[in-house]
Short mmCIF file of N, CA and C in Angstrom, two decimals:
data_model
loop_
_atom_site.label_atom_id
_atom_site.label_comp_id
_atom_site.label_asym_id
_atom_site.label_seq_id
_atom_site.Cartn_x
_atom_site.Cartn_y
_atom_site.Cartn_z
N UNK A 1 16.70 17.81 26.80
CA UNK A 1 15.65 18.47 26.60
C UNK A 1 14.44 17.78 26.57
N UNK A 2 13.49 18.22 27.14
CA UNK A 2 12.05 17.50 27.45
C UNK A 2 11.11 18.32 26.66
N UNK A 3 10.11 17.60 26.19
CA UNK A 3 8.75 18.25 25.81
C UNK A 3 7.68 17.79 26.20
N UNK A 4 6.42 18.81 26.40
CA UNK A 4 5.32 18.57 26.90
C UNK A 4 4.43 18.86 25.90
N UNK A 5 3.26 18.31 25.56
CA UNK A 5 2.28 18.64 24.80
C UNK A 5 0.96 18.79 25.47
N UNK A 6 0.85 18.48 26.62
CA UNK A 6 -0.40 18.57 27.29
C UNK A 6 -0.12 19.30 28.57
N UNK A 7 0.43 20.55 28.51
CA UNK A 7 0.40 21.51 29.69
C UNK A 7 1.29 21.06 30.88
N UNK A 8 2.57 20.22 30.41
CA UNK A 8 3.36 19.66 31.49
C UNK A 8 2.55 18.44 32.37
N UNK A 9 1.65 17.96 31.69
CA UNK A 9 1.05 16.73 32.41
C UNK A 9 1.87 15.49 32.35
N UNK A 10 2.55 15.45 31.15
CA UNK A 10 3.62 14.17 30.76
C UNK A 10 4.69 14.98 29.92
N UNK A 11 5.76 14.45 30.04
CA UNK A 11 7.06 14.85 29.48
C UNK A 11 7.79 13.77 28.67
N UNK A 12 8.28 14.04 27.43
CA UNK A 12 9.22 13.09 26.58
C UNK A 12 10.32 13.76 26.29
N UNK A 13 11.51 12.92 26.48
CA UNK A 13 12.80 13.20 26.37
C UNK A 13 13.25 13.26 24.80
N UNK A 14 13.69 14.34 24.30
CA UNK A 14 14.00 14.47 22.90
C UNK A 14 15.40 13.94 22.74
N UNK A 15 15.45 13.68 21.25
CA UNK A 15 16.78 13.31 21.04
C UNK A 15 18.18 13.93 21.38
N UNK A 16 19.19 13.25 21.22
CA UNK A 16 20.43 13.66 21.78
C UNK A 16 21.48 13.64 20.66
N UNK A 17 21.16 13.17 19.61
CA UNK A 17 22.10 12.94 18.45
C UNK A 17 22.93 14.35 18.28
N UNK A 18 24.06 14.28 18.29
CA UNK A 18 24.77 15.73 17.88
C UNK A 18 25.29 16.46 18.91
N UNK A 19 24.71 15.91 20.18
CA UNK A 19 25.01 16.71 21.36
C UNK A 19 26.14 15.98 22.12
N UNK A 20 27.07 16.86 22.81
CA UNK A 20 28.11 16.16 23.41
C UNK A 20 27.74 15.05 24.45
N UNK A 21 28.44 14.28 24.86
CA UNK A 21 28.10 13.18 25.83
C UNK A 21 28.77 13.47 27.17
N UNK A 22 29.67 14.15 27.09
CA UNK A 22 30.29 14.64 28.68
C UNK A 22 30.53 16.14 28.71
N UNK A 23 30.45 16.69 30.00
CA UNK A 23 30.86 18.16 30.17
C UNK A 23 30.01 18.76 29.50
N UNK A 24 28.66 18.53 29.58
CA UNK A 24 27.67 19.26 28.88
C UNK A 24 26.51 19.72 29.75
N UNK A 25 26.42 21.12 29.77
CA UNK A 25 25.00 21.60 30.65
C UNK A 25 24.53 22.50 29.87
N UNK A 26 23.12 22.24 29.67
CA UNK A 26 22.03 23.09 29.05
C UNK A 26 21.86 24.38 29.98
N UNK A 27 21.77 25.59 29.28
CA UNK A 27 21.60 26.77 30.13
C UNK A 27 20.45 27.63 29.48
N UNK A 28 19.86 27.24 28.37
CA UNK A 28 18.65 27.68 27.88
C UNK A 28 18.07 27.18 26.85
N UNK A 29 17.08 27.25 26.49
CA UNK A 29 16.30 26.57 25.22
C UNK A 29 15.26 27.36 24.73
N UNK A 30 15.07 27.55 23.16
CA UNK A 30 14.12 28.39 22.74
C UNK A 30 13.49 27.36 21.62
N UNK A 31 12.38 28.03 21.33
CA UNK A 31 11.61 27.53 20.30
C UNK A 31 11.04 28.39 19.26
N UNK A 32 11.15 28.24 17.98
CA UNK A 32 10.89 29.07 17.08
C UNK A 32 9.21 29.01 17.12
N UNK A 33 8.33 30.22 17.08
CA UNK A 33 7.20 30.30 17.03
C UNK A 33 6.35 29.83 15.68
N UNK A 34 7.24 30.19 14.72
CA UNK A 34 6.61 30.08 13.35
C UNK A 34 7.00 28.60 12.89
N UNK A 35 7.64 27.82 13.68
CA UNK A 35 8.15 26.38 13.08
C UNK A 35 8.56 25.82 14.46
N UNK A 36 7.71 24.82 15.29
CA UNK A 36 7.78 24.43 16.54
C UNK A 36 9.01 23.20 16.27
N UNK A 37 9.15 22.85 14.88
CA UNK A 37 10.46 21.87 14.71
C UNK A 37 11.83 22.45 14.83
N UNK A 38 11.79 23.81 14.82
CA UNK A 38 13.10 24.23 15.02
C UNK A 38 13.44 24.91 16.48
N UNK A 39 14.19 24.39 17.04
CA UNK A 39 14.72 24.48 18.34
C UNK A 39 16.08 24.86 18.72
N UNK A 40 16.41 25.63 19.67
CA UNK A 40 17.82 26.04 20.06
C UNK A 40 18.24 25.70 21.30
N UNK A 41 19.59 25.44 21.69
CA UNK A 41 19.64 25.65 23.14
C UNK A 41 21.13 26.09 23.10
N UNK A 42 21.38 26.85 24.24
CA UNK A 42 22.77 27.25 24.67
C UNK A 42 23.31 26.48 25.83
N UNK A 43 24.66 26.20 25.84
CA UNK A 43 25.18 25.23 26.80
C UNK A 43 26.41 25.83 27.09
N UNK A 44 27.01 25.38 28.26
CA UNK A 44 28.28 25.81 28.73
C UNK A 44 29.35 25.68 27.63
N UNK A 45 30.38 26.58 27.93
CA UNK A 45 31.64 26.66 27.05
C UNK A 45 31.24 27.48 25.75
N UNK A 46 29.82 28.26 26.03
CA UNK A 46 29.77 29.19 24.78
C UNK A 46 29.06 28.50 23.50
N UNK A 47 28.66 27.40 23.69
CA UNK A 47 28.08 26.33 22.56
C UNK A 47 26.65 26.92 22.26
N UNK A 48 26.47 26.75 20.92
CA UNK A 48 25.03 26.86 20.43
C UNK A 48 24.71 25.52 19.87
N UNK A 49 23.44 24.91 19.98
CA UNK A 49 23.15 23.71 19.00
C UNK A 49 21.72 24.06 18.71
N UNK A 50 21.28 24.01 17.33
CA UNK A 50 20.06 24.04 16.68
C UNK A 50 19.56 22.81 15.90
N UNK A 51 18.38 22.46 15.92
CA UNK A 51 17.76 21.51 15.24
C UNK A 51 16.59 22.20 14.55
N UNK A 52 16.36 21.36 13.20
CA UNK A 52 15.00 21.93 12.48
C UNK A 52 14.34 20.55 12.42
N UNK A 53 14.41 19.61 13.03
CA UNK A 53 13.51 18.22 12.86
C UNK A 53 12.88 17.90 14.03
N UNK A 54 12.40 18.85 14.80
CA UNK A 54 11.67 18.29 15.85
C UNK A 54 12.52 17.78 17.04
N UNK A 55 13.71 18.12 17.23
CA UNK A 55 14.55 17.63 18.20
C UNK A 55 14.95 16.19 18.01
N UNK A 56 14.99 15.72 16.91
CA UNK A 56 15.65 14.39 16.49
C UNK A 56 17.04 14.21 16.72
N UNK A 57 17.74 15.05 16.21
CA UNK A 57 18.90 15.47 16.19
C UNK A 57 19.49 16.84 16.07
N UNK A 58 20.79 17.36 16.69
CA UNK A 58 21.07 18.57 16.81
C UNK A 58 22.54 18.77 16.09
N UNK A 59 22.60 19.93 15.76
CA UNK A 59 23.77 20.56 14.75
C UNK A 59 24.47 21.75 15.70
N UNK A 60 25.75 21.54 15.79
CA UNK A 60 26.37 22.85 16.47
C UNK A 60 26.48 23.87 15.56
N UNK A 61 25.98 25.10 16.00
CA UNK A 61 26.19 26.44 15.39
C UNK A 61 27.71 26.58 15.25
N UNK A 62 27.89 27.60 14.33
CA UNK A 62 29.38 28.02 14.26
C UNK A 62 29.55 28.90 15.85
N UNK A 63 30.73 29.03 16.24
CA UNK A 63 31.12 29.74 17.20
C UNK A 63 31.02 31.28 17.33
N UNK A 64 30.41 31.59 18.23
CA UNK A 64 29.89 33.00 18.43
C UNK A 64 31.09 33.80 18.60
N UNK A 65 31.51 34.95 17.91
CA UNK A 65 32.72 35.81 18.10
C UNK A 65 32.62 36.56 19.41
N UNK A 66 33.86 36.39 20.04
CA UNK A 66 34.18 37.16 21.38
C UNK A 66 33.25 36.86 22.36
N UNK A 67 32.98 35.62 22.57
CA UNK A 67 31.98 35.14 23.70
C UNK A 67 32.78 34.97 25.04
N UNK A 68 31.86 35.24 26.18
CA UNK A 68 32.63 34.74 27.36
C UNK A 68 32.22 33.49 28.03
N UNK A 69 31.55 32.66 27.08
CA UNK A 69 31.16 31.22 27.72
C UNK A 69 30.08 31.29 28.30
N UNK A 70 29.38 32.24 29.05
CA UNK A 70 28.26 32.19 29.90
C UNK A 70 26.80 32.67 29.22
N UNK A 71 26.56 31.72 28.21
CA UNK A 71 25.51 32.17 27.43
C UNK A 71 24.28 31.99 28.16
N UNK A 72 23.20 32.64 27.85
CA UNK A 72 21.96 32.60 28.74
C UNK A 72 20.71 32.32 28.06
N UNK A 73 20.46 32.76 26.82
CA UNK A 73 19.27 32.54 26.21
C UNK A 73 19.38 32.29 24.53
N UNK A 74 18.46 31.66 24.16
CA UNK A 74 18.18 31.74 22.49
C UNK A 74 16.89 31.95 22.14
N UNK A 75 16.72 32.73 21.36
CA UNK A 75 15.42 33.02 20.67
C UNK A 75 15.42 33.19 19.17
N UNK A 76 14.14 32.95 18.75
CA UNK A 76 14.04 33.18 17.23
C UNK A 76 13.02 34.41 16.92
N UNK A 77 13.28 34.69 15.48
CA UNK A 77 12.30 35.88 14.93
C UNK A 77 10.93 35.11 14.92
N UNK A 78 9.70 35.84 15.36
CA UNK A 78 8.54 35.44 15.12
C UNK A 78 8.04 34.75 13.96
N UNK A 79 8.42 35.33 12.91
CA UNK A 79 8.23 34.69 11.39
C UNK A 79 9.16 34.01 10.52
N UNK A 80 10.45 34.25 10.94
CA UNK A 80 11.60 33.66 10.23
C UNK A 80 12.38 32.90 10.86
N UNK A 81 12.50 31.31 11.18
CA UNK A 81 13.10 30.71 12.00
C UNK A 81 14.66 30.59 11.67
N UNK A 82 15.03 31.12 10.80
CA UNK A 82 16.22 31.42 10.35
C UNK A 82 16.94 32.27 11.13
N UNK A 83 16.24 33.21 11.69
CA UNK A 83 16.92 34.40 12.28
C UNK A 83 16.94 34.08 13.99
N UNK A 84 18.07 33.80 14.45
CA UNK A 84 18.37 33.28 15.86
C UNK A 84 19.02 34.56 16.48
N UNK A 85 18.57 34.78 17.93
CA UNK A 85 19.58 35.54 18.76
C UNK A 85 20.13 34.77 20.02
N UNK A 86 21.19 35.17 20.36
CA UNK A 86 21.58 34.39 21.67
C UNK A 86 22.10 35.59 22.39
N UNK A 87 22.07 35.33 23.59
CA UNK A 87 22.52 36.29 24.78
C UNK A 87 23.60 35.43 25.83
N UNK A 88 24.19 36.45 26.51
CA UNK A 88 25.41 36.06 27.39
C UNK A 88 25.26 36.80 28.69
N UNK A 89 25.45 36.34 29.73
CA UNK A 89 25.58 37.01 30.91
C UNK A 89 27.15 36.98 31.53
N UNK A 90 28.05 36.78 30.65
CA UNK A 90 29.62 36.80 30.90
C UNK A 90 29.87 37.97 31.78
N UNK A 91 30.56 37.98 32.70
CA UNK A 91 30.93 39.21 33.82
C UNK A 91 32.22 39.56 33.22
N UNK A 92 32.17 39.93 32.00
CA UNK A 92 33.59 40.48 31.53
C UNK A 92 33.10 41.54 30.51
N UNK A 93 33.62 42.69 30.79
CA UNK A 93 33.29 43.91 29.71
C UNK A 93 33.89 43.89 28.52
N UNK A 94 34.98 43.08 28.50
CA UNK A 94 35.63 42.94 26.91
C UNK A 94 35.06 42.03 26.21
N UNK A 95 33.88 41.35 26.67
CA UNK A 95 33.36 40.33 25.73
C UNK A 95 32.09 40.94 25.32
N UNK A 96 31.50 40.28 23.97
CA UNK A 96 30.21 40.56 23.74
C UNK A 96 29.09 39.97 24.36
N UNK A 97 27.83 40.54 24.36
CA UNK A 97 26.80 39.80 25.10
C UNK A 97 25.37 39.66 24.42
N UNK A 98 25.40 39.93 23.17
CA UNK A 98 24.27 39.49 22.41
C UNK A 98 24.54 39.42 20.70
N UNK A 99 24.23 38.23 20.19
CA UNK A 99 24.55 38.12 18.84
C UNK A 99 23.32 37.79 17.88
N UNK A 100 23.32 38.00 16.59
CA UNK A 100 22.21 37.63 15.64
C UNK A 100 22.69 36.75 14.52
N UNK A 101 22.00 35.80 14.22
CA UNK A 101 22.29 35.14 13.10
C UNK A 101 21.03 35.08 12.22
N UNK A 102 21.31 35.36 10.75
CA UNK A 102 20.09 35.35 9.61
C UNK A 102 20.32 34.17 8.95
N UNK A 103 21.09 33.14 9.07
CA UNK A 103 21.26 32.04 8.44
C UNK A 103 21.40 30.63 9.00
N UNK A 104 20.44 30.73 10.37
CA UNK A 104 20.28 29.48 11.18
C UNK A 104 21.67 29.23 11.86
N UNK A 105 22.32 30.23 12.22
CA UNK A 105 23.62 29.86 13.04
C UNK A 105 24.84 29.55 12.20
N UNK A 106 24.59 29.93 11.09
CA UNK A 106 26.06 29.60 9.96
C UNK A 106 27.04 30.75 10.15
N UNK A 107 26.55 31.86 10.55
CA UNK A 107 27.21 33.06 10.79
C UNK A 107 26.58 33.86 11.93
N UNK A 108 27.31 34.52 12.73
CA UNK A 108 27.00 35.34 13.73
C UNK A 108 27.55 36.87 13.40
N UNK A 109 26.53 37.81 14.04
CA UNK A 109 27.02 39.37 14.15
C UNK A 109 26.75 39.78 15.42
N UNK A 110 27.66 40.37 16.03
CA UNK A 110 27.53 40.96 17.30
C UNK A 110 26.62 42.05 17.28
N UNK A 111 25.61 42.36 18.08
CA UNK A 111 24.76 43.57 18.15
C UNK A 111 24.68 44.17 19.52
N UNK A 112 25.59 44.25 20.23
CA UNK A 112 25.43 44.84 21.49
C UNK A 112 26.43 46.11 21.62
N UNK A 113 26.33 46.80 20.53
CA UNK A 113 27.30 48.01 20.38
C UNK A 113 26.52 49.17 20.77
N UNK A 114 25.74 49.93 19.83
CA UNK A 114 25.27 51.33 20.14
C UNK A 114 24.05 51.17 21.03
N UNK A 115 24.28 51.98 22.32
CA UNK A 115 23.14 52.15 22.97
C UNK A 115 22.92 51.26 24.34
N UNK A 116 23.61 49.96 24.23
CA UNK A 116 23.64 49.11 25.42
C UNK A 116 24.64 49.71 26.29
N UNK A 117 24.64 49.36 27.47
CA UNK A 117 25.67 49.85 28.34
C UNK A 117 26.79 48.71 28.25
N UNK A 118 28.27 49.14 28.06
CA UNK A 118 29.06 48.56 27.61
C UNK A 118 29.36 47.48 28.57
N UNK A 119 29.35 46.26 28.26
CA UNK A 119 29.84 45.08 28.78
C UNK A 119 28.74 44.74 29.78
N UNK A 120 27.57 45.31 29.56
CA UNK A 120 26.17 44.66 30.28
C UNK A 120 25.72 43.29 30.12
N UNK A 121 25.75 42.45 31.09
CA UNK A 121 25.49 41.06 30.82
C UNK A 121 23.87 40.98 30.75
N UNK A 122 23.54 40.34 29.48
CA UNK A 122 22.07 40.30 29.02
C UNK A 122 21.45 38.90 29.36
N UNK A 123 20.58 39.00 30.17
CA UNK A 123 19.80 37.79 30.46
C UNK A 123 18.92 37.20 29.53
N UNK A 124 18.17 37.95 28.86
CA UNK A 124 17.21 37.30 27.91
C UNK A 124 16.93 38.19 26.71
N UNK A 125 16.28 37.72 25.71
CA UNK A 125 16.19 38.50 24.44
C UNK A 125 14.61 38.09 24.03
N UNK A 126 13.65 38.89 23.50
CA UNK A 126 12.40 38.66 23.01
C UNK A 126 12.14 39.70 21.77
N UNK A 127 11.72 38.97 20.83
CA UNK A 127 11.50 39.73 19.49
C UNK A 127 9.91 40.06 19.40
N UNK A 128 9.53 41.33 19.26
CA UNK A 128 8.08 41.86 19.25
C UNK A 128 7.30 40.76 18.12
N UNK A 129 6.20 40.17 18.63
CA UNK A 129 5.47 39.25 17.71
C UNK A 129 4.98 39.64 16.70
N UNK A 130 4.88 41.17 16.49
CA UNK A 130 4.19 42.02 15.46
C UNK A 130 5.17 42.63 14.66
N UNK A 131 6.36 42.67 15.15
CA UNK A 131 7.25 43.57 14.30
C UNK A 131 8.80 42.81 14.36
N UNK A 132 9.30 42.35 13.55
CA UNK A 132 10.53 41.47 13.48
C UNK A 132 11.84 42.56 13.73
N UNK A 133 11.51 43.75 13.40
CA UNK A 133 12.82 44.70 13.80
C UNK A 133 12.60 45.16 15.16
N UNK A 134 11.81 44.89 15.90
CA UNK A 134 11.73 45.57 17.18
C UNK A 134 12.09 44.32 18.34
N UNK A 135 13.15 44.44 18.89
CA UNK A 135 13.87 43.44 19.76
C UNK A 135 14.12 44.13 21.16
N UNK A 136 13.71 43.25 22.25
CA UNK A 136 13.80 43.83 23.58
C UNK A 136 14.79 42.73 24.36
N UNK A 137 15.83 43.43 25.14
CA UNK A 137 16.60 42.55 26.02
C UNK A 137 16.49 43.11 27.34
N UNK A 138 16.70 41.99 28.28
CA UNK A 138 16.59 42.13 29.83
C UNK A 138 18.01 42.20 30.37
N UNK A 139 18.65 43.15 30.72
CA UNK A 139 20.07 43.24 30.95
C UNK A 139 20.05 43.40 32.64
N UNK A 140 21.26 43.43 33.26
CA UNK A 140 21.65 43.81 34.58
C UNK A 140 21.03 45.09 34.72
N UNK A 141 20.71 45.92 33.93
CA UNK A 141 20.36 47.51 34.12
C UNK A 141 19.33 47.65 33.42
N UNK A 142 18.19 46.74 33.55
CA UNK A 142 17.01 47.20 32.87
C UNK A 142 16.72 46.65 31.64
N UNK A 143 15.48 47.12 31.00
CA UNK A 143 15.07 46.61 29.50
C UNK A 143 15.68 47.86 28.60
N UNK A 144 16.06 47.09 27.42
CA UNK A 144 16.43 47.88 26.37
C UNK A 144 15.77 47.34 25.17
N UNK A 145 15.44 48.39 24.13
CA UNK A 145 14.85 48.19 23.14
C UNK A 145 15.42 48.56 21.90
N UNK A 146 15.42 47.67 20.74
CA UNK A 146 15.99 47.98 19.38
C UNK A 146 14.82 48.25 18.43
N UNK A 147 14.76 49.23 17.61
CA UNK A 147 13.70 49.23 16.53
C UNK A 147 14.29 48.92 15.22
N UNK A 148 15.42 48.58 15.16
CA UNK A 148 16.10 48.22 13.90
C UNK A 148 16.86 47.13 13.73
N UNK A 149 16.39 45.89 14.46
CA UNK A 149 16.87 44.75 14.55
C UNK A 149 18.22 44.43 15.29
N UNK A 150 18.34 45.37 16.13
CA UNK A 150 19.54 45.32 16.95
C UNK A 150 20.66 46.17 16.67
N UNK A 151 20.59 47.11 15.41
CA UNK A 151 21.54 47.86 15.06
C UNK A 151 21.99 48.86 16.23
N UNK A 152 20.76 49.53 16.71
CA UNK A 152 20.96 50.33 17.81
C UNK A 152 19.96 50.10 19.01
N UNK A 153 20.19 50.54 20.19
CA UNK A 153 19.37 50.24 21.34
C UNK A 153 19.28 51.37 22.33
N UNK A 154 18.14 51.53 22.72
CA UNK A 154 17.93 52.74 23.78
C UNK A 154 17.09 52.07 25.00
N UNK A 155 17.25 52.55 26.27
CA UNK A 155 16.47 52.16 27.32
C UNK A 155 15.09 52.26 27.43
N UNK A 156 14.50 51.24 27.91
CA UNK A 156 13.00 51.24 27.43
C UNK A 156 12.14 51.29 28.84
N UNK A 157 11.23 52.04 29.14
CA UNK A 157 10.51 51.97 30.38
C UNK A 157 10.66 53.18 31.24
N UNK A 158 10.00 54.28 31.03
CA UNK A 158 10.03 55.43 31.91
C UNK A 158 9.39 54.89 33.24
N UNK A 159 10.37 55.36 34.31
CA UNK A 159 10.14 55.11 35.47
C UNK A 159 10.47 53.68 36.02
N UNK A 160 11.10 52.96 35.18
CA UNK A 160 11.50 51.70 35.73
C UNK A 160 12.96 51.96 36.16
N UNK A 161 13.12 51.29 37.46
CA UNK A 161 14.56 51.56 37.76
C UNK A 161 15.67 50.56 37.07
N UNK A 162 16.97 50.88 37.47
CA UNK A 162 17.93 50.07 36.97
C UNK A 162 17.96 48.75 37.56
N UNK A 163 17.31 47.81 37.24
CA UNK A 163 17.09 46.60 37.77
C UNK A 163 17.59 45.30 36.75
N UNK A 164 18.01 44.33 37.53
CA UNK A 164 18.39 42.96 36.82
C UNK A 164 17.13 42.36 36.18
N UNK A 165 16.80 42.53 35.04
CA UNK A 165 15.63 41.88 34.29
C UNK A 165 15.89 40.53 33.80
N UNK A 166 15.26 39.73 34.42
CA UNK A 166 15.59 38.14 34.19
C UNK A 166 14.84 37.55 32.94
N UNK A 167 13.41 38.10 32.78
CA UNK A 167 12.59 37.76 31.76
C UNK A 167 11.71 38.84 31.28
N UNK A 168 11.20 38.48 30.03
CA UNK A 168 10.50 39.51 29.41
C UNK A 168 9.13 39.00 28.67
N UNK A 169 8.12 39.41 28.90
CA UNK A 169 6.68 38.98 28.06
C UNK A 169 6.11 40.29 27.17
N UNK A 170 6.03 39.90 26.12
CA UNK A 170 5.27 40.55 25.10
C UNK A 170 3.86 40.23 24.90
N UNK A 171 2.92 40.80 24.84
CA UNK A 171 1.34 40.49 24.59
C UNK A 171 1.46 40.50 22.96
N UNK A 172 0.60 39.28 22.73
CA UNK A 172 0.19 38.92 21.34
C UNK A 172 -0.02 40.02 20.39
N UNK A 173 -0.60 41.12 21.01
CA UNK A 173 -1.18 42.44 20.30
C UNK A 173 0.10 43.44 20.46
N UNK A 174 1.05 43.10 21.16
CA UNK A 174 2.37 44.11 21.24
C UNK A 174 1.77 45.42 22.06
N UNK A 175 0.73 45.16 22.80
CA UNK A 175 0.36 46.51 23.41
C UNK A 175 0.90 46.66 24.83
N UNK A 176 1.49 45.48 25.41
CA UNK A 176 2.34 45.78 26.63
C UNK A 176 3.35 44.85 26.84
N UNK A 177 4.42 45.23 27.45
CA UNK A 177 5.72 44.44 27.77
C UNK A 177 5.76 44.19 29.27
N UNK A 178 6.01 43.16 29.71
CA UNK A 178 6.19 42.80 31.48
C UNK A 178 7.53 42.35 31.38
N UNK A 179 8.19 43.04 32.52
CA UNK A 179 9.59 42.64 32.91
C UNK A 179 9.55 42.16 34.19
N UNK A 180 10.26 41.01 34.20
CA UNK A 180 10.49 40.20 35.75
C UNK A 180 11.91 40.66 36.18
N UNK A 181 11.89 41.11 37.25
CA UNK A 181 13.27 41.67 37.80
C UNK A 181 13.83 40.62 38.88
N UNK A 182 14.98 40.82 39.27
CA UNK A 182 15.69 39.99 40.26
C UNK A 182 15.60 40.83 41.49
N UNK A 183 14.58 40.43 42.57
CA UNK A 183 14.45 41.16 43.84
C UNK A 183 13.53 42.44 43.64
N UNK A 184 12.95 43.07 42.65
CA UNK A 184 12.25 44.20 42.63
C UNK A 184 10.89 43.87 41.81
N UNK A 185 10.48 42.78 41.88
CA UNK A 185 9.07 42.42 41.46
C UNK A 185 8.91 42.42 39.78
N UNK A 186 7.59 42.64 39.39
CA UNK A 186 7.24 42.68 37.87
C UNK A 186 6.90 44.09 37.60
N UNK A 187 7.17 44.33 36.38
CA UNK A 187 7.09 45.73 35.89
C UNK A 187 6.17 45.53 34.48
N UNK A 188 5.25 46.48 34.47
CA UNK A 188 4.46 46.33 33.21
C UNK A 188 4.62 47.78 32.54
N UNK A 189 4.92 47.80 31.21
CA UNK A 189 5.06 48.89 30.51
C UNK A 189 4.18 48.94 29.17
N UNK A 190 3.21 49.85 29.09
CA UNK A 190 2.30 49.85 28.07
C UNK A 190 2.56 50.59 26.82
#
């Protein structure tokens, strides 16, 4: 993991204490907006590592239940860095694809049940900057939104086709959501 504090003018390597030294591939990195010293990464083998000391050292989170090894993203609640979300793109309908921890990765709850297409790979997750209970995910079948912290989900975006959504942006005032798709351009939802 590398960090830049001058808009990518220069980069500094972060600490590796606590990370595996062989057969280790980082698949995604996330930083808590409320505390930039809290960082998470997802790696091959379904592994999650977290730090709260500005990436001096890492701690392995507990194993995600029923994961398919293909983790994609890690994201944090905008006001509480102990609330962590992890997603997976595992091509296996018998595996879960999104988890939530409310205790910094000590325990995990699967939250891809009600409303998400069964077995749909989840590329990314974003929490609304003004409402911790509103969570968006980009799946292989469009954008889905939960307004109850991941307990239930509904398709989001009238007129948006069932496209593979790779990334989501939410404006600081929560008035618009932008979705970047694979091969179908960008979509803006007001």
